[in-house]
Amino acid sequence: MRTHPNYGPSRFGYYAHRMGAWIQARHYRDIYPDAQDCITPFMWGFTVFDGDRPFDDEILGLIEMERAIGDVPDWAIDIALQIDALPHCGQVNFPEPLYAVFRGIGREEPDPGYTFCFEASSATKDAVEQRLLALDRWLDGATVQDWRRRFPDVSAFVEHAYSALGASTDLKRVAVERMAWHLRFLNASFTTNDGGLLSIDMNAPRPWTPGRPETGEREEIERRLREAAEDTAFDVDRFISEFDHPWLCHQRLFDQINATLARIGREESAYDWDEAVEAAKPTAEEMCRVYDVSMAGITAWAEGDEPDGGLRDAPEADAILSETCDRLGPPTDVKLWLALALRKKIERFRIQEPVGALAV
């Protein structure tokens, strides 16, 4: 097994370190000491297992499949890391990261369409920055007509923000400033990754870590926010606590921005959880549909069959199959190991029910 920093367990160890999930990975290795030389035990980030022996026969079988392969190719190790890093929230441009894994397996080369947690593509950062520039114009007192002219690429956001925020008040203005500060902080601190491979930098900032360094600018914004909220029901501490979440890589990033602006417009300090869950259900249902069709496609591909249940006859399902199992190409031992591990990872996500992770 390789020990070079770019490959093998050390690379998985770096990702686990960055995610704060090393305890989980070490726990699995301690339970299955005979598999410490394998990659398979490291491929279950963001999943939940029960019991003292969490790996079922299927995962134990994947370990044996990996052993039978022998020297796992470099490209397969990189894709195994992508499978491990698939998050239960789906990532900001879901299902693209999932589809990228399928494409990578089929081409035997990591696909650049994949994005890791706590990293962001340049396209995502640009889309966020466009929204922030538009909010700067609102803070400057620009009219909606001026917004439309200056920001045609985010016209739907402009219309929503102007309508949601309504008439300017001191409280709304400072709350928008605080949200914008948070997003600019994330845009600056998240690694920009357009290549699909994990960028290894042990000194990279960890913007999701509680107690991250304060800045004078942030402290000044929050001081003014407390002044503006004085003698109101607006709970400043509860409002700013929402920004502990690293929005920039969440599947519903832009929904979260829109929802926060709507609350600011109503001068509400916190969202209603039940309402947030209801709003997330359509996204969760779509996500589960992608998962279900993907699992059926992998199973059929591994067995050399067509997916059951007339999936090809349903345009929506056929479109998913065209981006998943149809991308895998002729099976090989390495492809089978990766694809079946991916199917198992998706199955674990499906059991967890994603709606809670999507509620913002």
Coordinates of C-alpha atoms in Angstrom, one line a residue:
M1 CA 0.0 0.0 0.0
R2 CA 1.3 3.4 -0.9
T3 CA 2.3 5.9 1.8
H4 CA 3.0 8.9 -0.4
P5 CA 0.9 11.9 0.8
N6 CA -1.1 11.9 -2.5
Y7 CA -2.2 8.3 -2.2
G8 CA -3.5 5.6 0.1
P9 CA -4.4 5.8 3.8
S10 CA -2.3 8.9 4.4
R11 CA -4.4 10.9 1.9
F12 CA -7.6 9.6 3.5
G13 CA -6.1 10.5 6.9
Y14 CA -5.5 14.1 5.7
Y15 CA -9.1 14.4 4.6
A16 CA -10.4 13.0 7.8
H17 CA -8.1 15.4 9.7
R18 CA -9.5 18.3 7.8
M19 CA -13.0 17.2 8.3
G20 CA -12.5 16.5 12.0
A21 CA -13.6 12.9 11.4
W22 CA -10.4 11.1 12.1
I23 CA -11.8 9.6 15.3
Q24 CA -14.5 7.8 13.2
A25 CA -11.9 6.5 10.7
R26 CA -9.6 5.3 13.4
H27 CA -12.6 3.7 15.2
Y28 CA -13.3 1.6 12.1
R29 CA -9.7 0.6 11.8
D30 CA -9.6 -0.5 15.4
I31 CA -12.7 -2.6 14.9
Y32 CA -11.3 -4.2 11.8
P33 CA -7.5 -4.5 12.4
D34 CA -7.1 -7.0 9.6
A35 CA -8.2 -4.4 7.1
Q36 CA -5.8 -1.6 8.1
D37 CA -3.9 -2.0 4.8
C38 CA -7.1 -1.4 2.8
I39 CA -8.9 1.7 1.5
T40 CA -12.4 0.4 1.8
P41 CA -12.8 1.1 5.6
F42 CA -12.1 4.7 4.9
M43 CA -14.9 5.3 2.4
W44 CA -17.8 6.0 4.6
G45 CA -17.6 9.6 5.6
F46 CA -20.9 11.3 6.5
T47 CA -22.6 7.9 7.0
V48 CA -24.0 6.4 10.2
F49 CA -23.5 2.8 11.3
D50 CA -24.9 1.0 14.4
G51 CA -23.5 -1.6 16.6
D52 CA -20.1 -2.9 17.7
R53 CA -19.4 -4.3 14.3
P54 CA -20.8 -1.6 11.9
F55 CA -19.7 -3.1 8.6
D56 CA -22.2 -5.6 7.1
D57 CA -21.3 -8.5 4.9
E58 CA -21.5 -6.2 1.8
I59 CA -18.8 -3.9 3.1
L60 CA -16.7 -6.8 4.2
G61 CA -17.1 -8.2 0.7
L62 CA -15.9 -4.9 -0.7
I63 CA -12.7 -5.3 1.4
E64 CA -12.1 -8.7 -0.1
M65 CA -12.7 -7.3 -3.6
E66 CA -10.1 -4.7 -2.9
R67 CA -7.6 -7.2 -1.7
A68 CA -8.2 -9.3 -4.8
I69 CA -7.3 -6.3 -6.9
G70 CA -3.9 -6.1 -5.3
D71 CA -2.2 -2.8 -6.2
V72 CA -5.1 -0.3 -6.6
P73 CA -4.4 2.1 -9.4
D74 CA -3.7 5.8 -8.5
W75 CA -6.8 7.0 -10.4
A76 CA -9.0 4.5 -8.4
I77 CA -7.6 5.8 -5.1
D78 CA -8.5 9.3 -6.0
I79 CA -12.0 8.3 -6.9
A80 CA -12.3 6.2 -3.7
L81 CA -11.5 9.4 -1.8
Q82 CA -14.2 11.2 -3.8
I83 CA -16.7 8.5 -2.7
D84 CA -15.6 8.8 0.9
A85 CA -16.0 12.6 0.7
L86 CA -19.5 12.5 -0.8
P87 CA -21.6 14.4 1.8
H88 CA -25.1 13.6 3.0
C89 CA -26.2 17.2 2.0
G90 CA -25.3 16.5 -1.6
Q91 CA -23.0 19.4 -2.2
V92 CA -23.8 22.8 -3.7
N93 CA -24.5 21.7 -7.3
F94 CA -26.0 18.2 -6.6
P95 CA -26.2 15.9 -8.5
E96 CA -23.1 17.0 -10.4
P97 CA -20.6 15.7 -7.8
L98 CA -22.3 12.3 -7.8
Y99 CA -22.4 12.2 -11.6
A100 CA -18.7 13.2 -11.6
V101 CA -17.9 10.0 -9.7
F102 CA -19.7 7.9 -12.2
R103 CA -17.9 9.6 -15.1
G104 CA -14.5 9.2 -13.3
I105 CA -15.1 5.4 -12.8
G106 CA -16.1 5.0 -16.5
R107 CA -13.1 6.9 -17.8
E108 CA -10.7 5.6 -15.2
E109 CA -9.7 9.1 -14.3
P110 CA -11.0 11.5 -11.6
D111 CA -13.5 13.9 -13.1
P112 CA -13.0 17.7 -12.5
G113 CA -16.8 18.1 -11.9
Y114 CA -16.3 16.9 -8.3
T115 CA -16.1 19.3 -5.4
F116 CA -15.0 18.4 -1.9
C117 CA -16.6 19.8 1.2
F118 CA -15.1 23.0 2.5
E119 CA -13.9 23.8 -1.0
A120 CA -15.8 25.6 -3.8
S121 CA -15.6 25.9 -7.5
S122 CA -14.8 29.2 -9.1
A123 CA -18.3 29.2 -10.6
T124 CA -19.9 28.9 -7.1
K125 CA -17.7 31.7 -5.7
D126 CA -18.5 33.9 -8.7
A127 CA -22.2 33.3 -8.3
V128 CA -22.0 34.3 -4.6
E129 CA -19.9 37.4 -5.3
Q130 CA -22.5 38.6 -7.9
R131 CA -25.2 38.3 -5.2
L132 CA -23.0 40.2 -2.7
L133 CA -22.3 43.0 -5.2
A134 CA -26.1 43.3 -5.7
L135 CA -26.6 43.5 -2.0
D136 CA -24.0 46.2 -1.8
R137 CA -26.1 48.2 -4.2
W138 CA -29.2 47.7 -2.0
L139 CA -27.2 49.0 1.0
D140 CA -26.2 52.0 -1.1
G141 CA -29.9 52.7 -1.7
A142 CA -30.0 51.7 -5.4
T143 CA -33.4 51.2 -7.0
V144 CA -34.6 47.8 -8.3
Q145 CA -34.2 49.2 -11.9
D146 CA -30.5 49.9 -11.2
W147 CA -30.1 46.4 -9.8
R148 CA -31.6 44.8 -12.9
R149 CA -29.4 46.7 -15.2
R150 CA -26.2 46.0 -13.3
F151 CA -26.7 42.4 -12.4
P152 CA -28.5 40.6 -15.3
D153 CA -26.9 37.3 -14.5
V154 CA -28.6 37.1 -11.1
S155 CA -31.8 38.9 -12.1
A156 CA -34.0 36.3 -10.2
F157 CA -32.0 36.9 -7.1
V158 CA -32.3 40.7 -7.5
E159 CA -36.1 40.5 -7.8
H160 CA -36.3 38.2 -4.7
A161 CA -34.0 40.3 -2.6
Y162 CA -35.6 43.6 -3.4
S163 CA -39.1 42.2 -2.7
A164 CA -38.0 40.3 0.4
L165 CA -36.1 43.1 2.1
G166 CA -38.7 45.7 1.5
A167 CA -38.1 49.2 2.9
S168 CA -34.7 49.8 4.4
T169 CA -34.3 50.0 8.2
D170 CA -31.2 50.3 10.3
L171 CA -31.7 46.7 11.6
K172 CA -32.2 45.3 8.1
R173 CA -29.1 47.1 6.8
V174 CA -26.8 45.8 9.5
A175 CA -28.2 42.3 9.3
V176 CA -27.5 42.3 5.6
E177 CA -24.0 43.5 6.3
R178 CA -23.4 40.7 8.8
M179 CA -24.6 38.0 6.3
A180 CA -22.5 39.5 3.5
W181 CA -19.4 39.5 5.8
H182 CA -20.0 35.8 6.5
L183 CA -20.3 34.9 2.8
R184 CA -17.2 37.0 1.8
F185 CA -15.3 35.3 4.6
L186 CA -16.2 31.9 3.2
N187 CA -15.4 32.9 -0.3
A188 CA -12.0 34.1 0.7
S189 CA -11.2 31.1 3.0
F190 CA -12.5 28.2 1.1
T191 CA -10.0 26.6 -1.3
T192 CA -11.0 27.2 -4.9
N193 CA -11.0 23.8 -6.6
D194 CA -11.9 23.2 -10.2
G195 CA -9.9 20.1 -10.7
G196 CA -11.8 17.4 -8.8
L197 CA -8.8 16.3 -6.8
L198 CA -8.3 16.9 -3.1
S199 CA -5.8 19.7 -2.6
I200 CA -3.6 18.8 0.3
D201 CA -2.6 21.7 2.5
M202 CA -2.2 21.0 6.2
N203 CA -2.1 24.7 6.8
A204 CA -5.3 25.6 5.0
P205 CA -7.8 27.6 7.0
R206 CA -10.6 25.7 8.7
P207 CA -13.4 28.3 8.5
W208 CA -15.9 25.9 10.0
T209 CA -14.0 25.6 13.3
P210 CA -15.8 27.1 16.3
G211 CA -13.8 30.0 17.7
R212 CA -12.2 31.0 14.5
P213 CA -10.3 34.3 14.8
E214 CA -12.5 37.3 15.2
T215 CA -11.8 40.5 13.2
G216 CA -12.3 44.1 14.1
E217 CA -14.7 44.5 11.1
R218 CA -16.9 41.6 12.2
E219 CA -17.0 42.8 15.8
E220 CA -17.9 46.3 14.7
I221 CA -20.8 45.0 12.5
E222 CA -22.1 42.9 15.4
R223 CA -21.8 45.9 17.8
R224 CA -23.9 48.0 15.4
L225 CA -26.4 45.1 15.0
R226 CA -26.9 44.9 18.7
E227 CA -27.5 48.7 18.8
A228 CA -30.0 48.5 16.0
A229 CA -31.8 45.5 17.6
E230 CA -32.1 47.2 21.0
D231 CA -35.6 47.4 22.3
T232 CA -36.8 44.9 19.6
A233 CA -37.5 41.1 19.7
F234 CA -34.6 40.5 17.3
D235 CA -32.2 38.0 19.0
V236 CA -28.8 38.9 17.7
D237 CA -27.0 35.9 19.2
R238 CA -29.4 33.5 17.6
F239 CA -29.1 35.3 14.3
I240 CA -25.4 35.2 14.1
S241 CA -25.2 31.6 15.4
E242 CA -26.6 30.5 12.0
F243 CA -23.4 31.6 10.4
D244 CA -21.4 28.9 12.2
H245 CA -22.5 26.7 9.3
P246 CA -20.2 26.7 6.3
W247 CA -22.9 27.6 3.8
L248 CA -20.6 27.8 0.8
C249 CA -20.6 24.0 0.0
H250 CA -24.2 23.2 1.1
Q251 CA -26.6 22.0 -1.6
R252 CA -29.1 24.7 -0.8
L253 CA -26.6 27.5 -0.5
F254 CA -28.6 29.9 -2.6
D255 CA -31.9 28.9 -1.0
Q256 CA -30.2 29.6 2.4
I257 CA -29.2 33.1 1.2
N258 CA -32.8 33.8 -0.1
A259 CA -34.4 32.5 3.1
T260 CA -32.1 34.6 5.3
L261 CA -32.9 37.7 3.3
A262 CA -36.6 37.0 3.7
R263 CA -36.2 36.7 7.5
I264 CA -34.2 39.9 7.6
G265 CA -37.0 41.6 5.6
R266 CA -39.4 40.5 8.4
E267 CA -36.8 41.4 11.0
E268 CA -36.9 37.8 12.4
S269 CA -33.8 36.6 14.0
A270 CA -34.1 32.8 13.5
Y271 CA -35.9 30.5 11.1
D272 CA -38.8 28.2 11.9
W273 CA -37.5 24.6 11.8
D274 CA -40.8 23.0 10.8
E275 CA -41.1 25.6 8.0
A276 CA -37.5 24.9 6.9
V277 CA -38.1 21.2 6.8
E278 CA -41.2 21.7 4.6
A279 CA -39.3 23.9 2.3
A280 CA -36.5 21.3 2.0
K281 CA -38.8 18.4 1.2
P282 CA -39.0 18.9 -2.6
T283 CA -35.2 19.0 -2.8
A284 CA -35.0 15.9 -0.6
E285 CA -37.5 14.0 -2.7
E286 CA -35.5 14.8 -5.9
M287 CA -32.3 13.8 -4.2
C288 CA -33.8 10.4 -3.1
R289 CA -35.0 9.9 -6.7
V290 CA -31.5 10.3 -8.0
Y291 CA -30.2 8.0 -5.3
D292 CA -32.8 5.3 -6.0
V293 CA -32.3 5.3 -9.7
S294 CA -28.5 5.4 -9.3
M295 CA -28.5 2.3 -7.0
A296 CA -30.8 0.4 -9.4
G297 CA -28.5 1.3 -12.3
I298 CA -25.3 0.2 -10.5
T299 CA -26.9 -3.1 -9.5
A300 CA -28.0 -3.8 -13.0
W301 CA -24.7 -2.8 -14.5
A302 CA -22.8 -5.0 -12.1
E303 CA -25.0 -8.0 -13.0
G304 CA -24.8 -7.2 -16.8
D305 CA -28.6 -6.5 -16.9
E306 CA -30.9 -3.6 -17.6
P307 CA -32.4 -1.8 -14.6
D308 CA -35.7 -3.3 -13.5
G309 CA -39.1 -1.7 -13.3
G310 CA -39.2 -0.1 -16.6
L311 CA -36.9 2.7 -15.5
R312 CA -35.8 3.3 -19.1
D313 CA -39.4 4.1 -20.0
A314 CA -39.6 7.0 -17.5
P315 CA -37.9 10.1 -19.0
E316 CA -36.7 11.4 -15.7
A317 CA -35.2 8.1 -14.6
D318 CA -33.7 7.5 -18.1
A319 CA -32.0 10.9 -17.8
I320 CA -30.5 9.9 -14.4
L321 CA -29.4 6.5 -15.8
S322 CA -27.7 8.3 -18.7
E323 CA -25.5 10.2 -16.2
T324 CA -24.9 7.3 -13.9
C325 CA -24.7 3.6 -14.9
D326 CA -24.5 4.5 -18.6
R327 CA -21.2 6.3 -17.8
L328 CA -19.5 3.3 -16.2
G329 CA -18.5 1.5 -19.4
P330 CA -17.4 -2.1 -19.5
P331 CA -16.9 -3.6 -16.0
T332 CA -13.5 -4.4 -14.6
D333 CA -12.5 -5.6 -11.2
V334 CA -11.5 -2.1 -10.1
K335 CA -14.6 -0.5 -11.6
L336 CA -16.8 -3.0 -9.9
W337 CA -15.2 -2.4 -6.5
L338 CA -15.6 1.4 -6.8
A339 CA -19.2 1.3 -8.3
L340 CA -20.4 -1.2 -5.6
A341 CA -18.8 0.9 -2.9
L342 CA -20.6 4.0 -4.3
R343 CA -23.9 2.1 -4.4
K344 CA -23.4 1.2 -0.7
K345 CA -22.5 4.8 0.2
I346 CA -25.7 6.0 -1.5
E347 CA -27.7 3.3 0.3
R348 CA -26.5 4.6 3.6
F349 CA -27.5 8.1 2.7
R350 CA -30.9 6.9 1.6
I351 CA -31.4 5.2 5.0
Q352 CA -30.5 8.5 6.8
E353 CA -33.2 10.5 5.0
P354 CA -31.6 13.7 3.7
V355 CA -34.4 16.2 4.5
G356 CA -32.9 17.2 7.9
A357 CA -29.5 18.0 6.3
L358 CA -31.2 20.1 3.7
A359 CA -33.4 22.2 6.0
V360 CA -32.0 25.8 6.1

